[in-house]
Short mmCIF file of C-alpha atoms and ligand atoms in Angstrom, two decimals:
data_model
loop_
_atom_site.label_atom_id
_atom_site.label_comp_id
_atom_site.label_asym_id
_atom_site.label_seq_id
_atom_site.Cartn_x
_atom_site.Cartn_y
_atom_site.Cartn_z
CA MET A 235 5.24 -13.61 -4.26
CA LYS A 236 4.90 -10.44 -6.34
CA ILE A 237 3.50 -7.35 -4.41
CA ILE A 238 2.79 -3.80 -5.29
CA VAL A 239 2.27 -1.16 -2.69
CA PHE A 240 0.59 1.96 -3.64
CA ALA A 241 0.95 5.31 -1.85
CA PRO A 242 -1.13 8.45 -2.79
CA HIS A 243 1.39 10.38 -0.72
CA THR A 244 4.86 9.41 0.39
CA ASP A 245 4.77 7.92 3.95
CA ASP A 246 1.28 6.27 3.60
CA ILE A 247 2.93 3.09 2.86
CA GLU A 248 5.13 2.86 5.82
CA LEU A 249 2.33 3.91 8.10
CA GLY A 250 -0.29 1.57 6.55
CA CYS A 251 1.73 -1.64 5.82
CA GLY A 252 5.48 -1.05 6.87
CA ALA A 253 5.67 -4.05 9.03
CA THR A 254 3.96 -6.31 6.42
CA LEU A 255 6.33 -5.21 3.82
CA SER A 256 9.19 -5.99 6.32
CA ARG A 257 7.79 -9.40 6.76
CA TYR A 258 7.27 -10.23 3.16
CA ILE A 259 10.49 -8.79 2.04
CA LYS A 260 12.29 -10.96 4.59
CA GLU A 261 10.40 -13.88 3.13
CA GLY A 262 11.64 -13.20 -0.37
CA ALA A 263 8.74 -11.26 -1.80
CA GLU A 264 9.41 -9.04 -4.81
CA VAL A 265 7.88 -5.66 -3.92
CA LYS A 266 7.22 -2.63 -6.25
CA TYR A 267 6.73 0.70 -4.42
CA ILE A 268 4.76 3.36 -6.07
CA ALA A 269 3.94 6.71 -4.67
CA PHE A 270 1.88 9.31 -6.58
CA SER A 271 2.68 12.60 -4.87
CA ILE A 272 5.54 14.08 -2.89
CA CYS A 273 3.14 16.67 -1.45
CA GLU A 274 5.40 19.66 -2.15
CA GLU A 275 2.70 22.20 -0.99
CA TRP A 276 2.53 20.51 2.43
CA VAL A 277 6.24 20.39 3.28
CA PRO A 278 7.07 22.71 6.33
CA LYS A 279 8.96 25.82 5.13
CA GLU A 280 12.35 24.90 6.93
CA PHE A 281 12.80 21.93 4.46
CA PRO A 282 13.43 21.80 0.68
CA MET A 283 10.11 21.42 -1.08
CA ASP A 284 11.08 18.13 -2.64
CA ILE A 285 12.39 16.56 0.46
CA LEU A 286 9.81 13.84 0.58
CA PHE A 287 11.33 12.28 -2.46
CA SER A 288 14.64 11.53 -0.77
CA GLU A 289 12.88 10.73 2.47
CA ALA A 290 10.54 8.11 0.83
CA THR A 291 13.29 6.63 -1.34
CA ASN A 292 15.47 6.10 1.87
CA ALA A 293 12.50 4.75 3.98
CA ALA A 294 11.55 2.31 1.20
CA LYS A 295 15.20 1.06 0.84
CA SER A 296 15.46 0.67 4.64
CA LEU A 297 12.55 -1.75 4.38
CA GLY A 298 14.26 -3.71 1.75
CA VAL A 299 12.68 -2.43 -1.44
CA LYS A 300 15.27 -2.40 -4.35
CA GLU A 301 15.92 1.07 -5.74
CA GLU A 302 14.88 0.04 -9.20
CA ASN A 303 11.42 -1.11 -7.87
CA ILE A 304 10.72 2.37 -6.19
CA ASN A 305 8.72 4.79 -8.46
CA ILE A 306 7.75 8.07 -7.01
CA TYR A 307 5.54 10.44 -9.13
CA ARG A 308 5.01 14.18 -8.73
CA PHE A 309 1.26 14.56 -9.11
CA ARG A 310 -0.40 17.43 -7.01
CA ALA A 311 -1.57 16.36 -3.71
CA THR A 312 -5.42 16.52 -3.05
CA GLU A 313 -5.96 16.45 -6.78
CA LEU A 314 -5.38 12.75 -7.73
CA TRP A 315 -8.88 12.58 -8.87
CA LYS A 316 -8.26 14.88 -11.67
CA VAL A 317 -5.54 12.65 -13.03
CA ARG A 318 -7.24 9.38 -12.44
CA ASP A 319 -6.81 8.48 -16.09
CA LYS A 320 -3.11 8.89 -15.90
CA ILE A 321 -3.12 6.83 -12.52
CA PHE A 322 -5.12 4.22 -14.34
CA ASP A 323 -2.74 3.99 -17.20
CA ILE A 324 0.27 3.63 -14.76
CA MET A 325 -1.50 0.82 -12.89
CA PHE A 326 -2.58 -0.79 -16.09
CA GLU A 327 1.03 -1.03 -17.43
CA LEU A 328 2.30 -2.36 -14.06
CA ASN A 329 -0.37 -4.99 -14.00
CA LYS A 330 0.59 -6.03 -17.57
CA SER A 331 4.42 -6.04 -16.85
CA PHE A 332 4.53 -7.35 -13.33
CA SER A 333 1.23 -9.20 -12.69
CA PRO A 334 1.28 -8.92 -8.88
CA ASP A 335 -0.23 -11.61 -6.66
CA MET A 336 -1.03 -9.03 -4.03
CA VAL A 337 -1.83 -5.24 -3.98
CA PHE A 338 -1.85 -3.03 -1.06
CA CYS A 339 -3.53 0.38 -1.06
CA HIS A 340 -5.80 2.37 1.34
CA SER A 341 -9.19 1.08 2.49
CA LYS A 342 -11.89 2.42 0.13
CA ASN A 343 -13.53 3.90 3.42
CA ASP A 344 -10.65 6.39 3.80
CA LEU A 345 -12.02 9.97 3.94
CA HIS A 346 -9.05 11.53 2.02
CA GLN A 347 -9.99 11.94 -1.53
CA ASP A 348 -6.61 11.02 -2.88
CA HIS A 349 -6.64 7.93 -0.66
CA SER A 350 -9.83 6.64 -1.80
CA THR A 351 -9.01 7.55 -5.46
CA ILE A 352 -6.02 5.16 -5.52
CA ALA A 353 -8.12 2.41 -3.87
CA ILE A 354 -10.98 2.58 -6.53
CA GLU A 355 -8.47 2.67 -9.40
CA CYS A 356 -6.72 -0.37 -7.80
CA GLU A 357 -10.01 -2.28 -7.86
CA ARG A 358 -10.61 -1.24 -11.36
CA VAL A 359 -7.23 -2.45 -12.71
CA PHE A 360 -5.99 -5.34 -10.54
CA LYS A 361 -8.87 -7.79 -11.30
CA SER A 362 -6.71 -10.79 -10.84
CA SER A 363 -4.89 -9.99 -7.71
CA THR A 364 -5.69 -10.01 -4.00
CA ILE A 365 -6.15 -6.37 -2.99
CA LEU A 366 -5.84 -5.34 0.76
CA GLY A 367 -6.81 -1.86 2.02
CA TYR A 368 -4.51 -0.54 4.84
CA GLU A 369 -5.92 1.45 7.68
CA MET A 370 -5.31 5.13 8.64
CA PRO A 371 -7.39 5.41 11.94
CA TRP A 372 -7.40 9.13 11.65
CA ASN A 373 -9.01 8.99 8.34
CA ASN A 374 -11.19 5.88 8.85
CA THR A 375 -14.66 6.38 10.37
CA GLU A 376 -15.48 2.93 9.17
CA PHE A 377 -12.87 0.22 8.78
CA LYS A 378 -13.65 -3.50 8.60
CA SER A 379 -10.63 -5.22 9.86
CA ASN A 380 -11.27 -8.53 8.25
CA CYS A 381 -7.79 -9.48 7.45
CA HIS A 382 -4.82 -9.43 9.67
CA ILE A 383 -1.25 -10.12 8.83
CA LYS A 384 0.90 -11.31 11.72
CA VAL A 385 4.23 -9.48 12.05
CA GLU A 386 7.16 -9.89 14.50
CA LYS A 387 8.57 -7.26 16.94
CA GLU A 388 11.54 -6.90 14.28
CA ASP A 389 8.99 -5.83 11.58
CA ILE A 390 7.49 -3.13 13.87
CA GLU A 391 11.03 -1.85 14.67
CA ASN A 392 11.64 -1.82 10.99
CA LYS A 393 8.50 0.17 10.29
CA ILE A 394 9.48 2.82 12.97
CA LYS A 395 12.97 3.00 11.43
CA ALA A 396 11.56 3.57 8.04
CA LEU A 397 9.21 6.39 9.42
CA ASP A 398 12.17 7.86 11.03
CA PHE A 399 13.48 8.90 7.54
CA TYR A 400 10.52 11.36 7.37
CA LYS A 401 12.16 14.16 9.27
CA SER A 402 9.76 16.62 7.54
CA GLN A 403 6.65 14.76 8.94
CA LYS A 404 7.71 14.52 12.57
CA CYS A 405 4.94 17.16 13.48
CA LYS A 406 2.20 14.66 12.76
CA ASN A 407 0.86 13.14 16.01
CA TYR A 408 0.40 9.55 14.32
CA VAL A 409 4.15 9.36 13.48
CA ASP A 410 4.61 8.38 17.00
CA GLU A 411 6.28 5.25 18.36
CA ASP A 412 3.80 4.61 21.16
CA PHE A 413 0.97 4.91 18.75
CA ILE A 414 2.54 2.65 16.31
CA TRP A 415 3.26 -0.21 18.88
CA SER A 416 -0.26 0.32 20.42
CA LEU A 417 -1.97 -0.20 17.22
CA ALA A 418 0.28 -3.31 16.30
CA LYS A 419 -0.76 -4.79 19.64
CA VAL A 420 -4.43 -4.08 19.28
CA ARG A 421 -4.46 -5.76 15.92
CA GLY A 422 -2.45 -8.72 17.21
CA VAL A 423 -4.77 -9.35 20.18
CA GLN A 424 -7.60 -9.67 17.67
CA ILE A 425 -5.99 -12.71 16.18
CA LYS A 426 -4.21 -14.07 19.41
CA GLU A 427 -0.88 -12.98 18.31
CA LYS A 428 1.53 -10.25 19.74
CA TYR A 429 1.56 -7.96 16.75
CA ALA A 430 -0.22 -7.57 13.54
CA GLU A 431 -1.31 -5.10 10.91
CA ALA A 432 -5.02 -5.02 9.90
CA PHE A 433 -6.47 -4.67 6.51
CA GLU A 434 -9.78 -4.24 4.75
CA VAL A 435 -10.21 -7.01 2.07
CA ILE A 436 -11.10 -5.35 -1.30
CA ARG A 437 -10.54 -8.52 -3.25
CA VAL A 438 -9.29 -11.89 -2.50
CA LYS A 439 -7.92 -14.19 -5.09
CA LEU A 440 -7.11 -17.69 -3.79
ZN1 LIG B 10 -1.77 10.09 2.31
#
């Protein structure tokens, strides 16, 4: 299986689908990891402005993504809608060269303008792929959890290990082990499994 995961901002992927990535990489999937912004203007003052580049690279590698499949751009956070033509072109080229079976991005119901911009461009470009939108409960006033991906305890542990590379983001209350385990349990209970991650179906190709 060929998978592309998109993050408007570094750490979105790990938070939204880190355990799913861990599972599919273990099962042999080839994964491309694409982040559009390293959010330099949001980095706490005690860290180098570009620290999210190395934190994200290390996090992705810890999940098993090959270094050559990690691509991190430096578009300005909160303004991705201004460069949606460039984002479209990047996605268009990836679709042509890699032709993914499955694409992960945010839910289209995410309130953050960068998150929904990427989700909409994904739907425009990847017409022949399954597209699943990951959740960010702090940004979703509506989220239809109509797809669940079962994961193992080890996959949640790998997700937490990957997030641990983001030393500059520790102040966020959702980068918290209890929260991550609890959400994985809630999503697991919904499908009579121990752990899962939930997604909103944007497109399914069978
Ligand atoms: Zn984000």
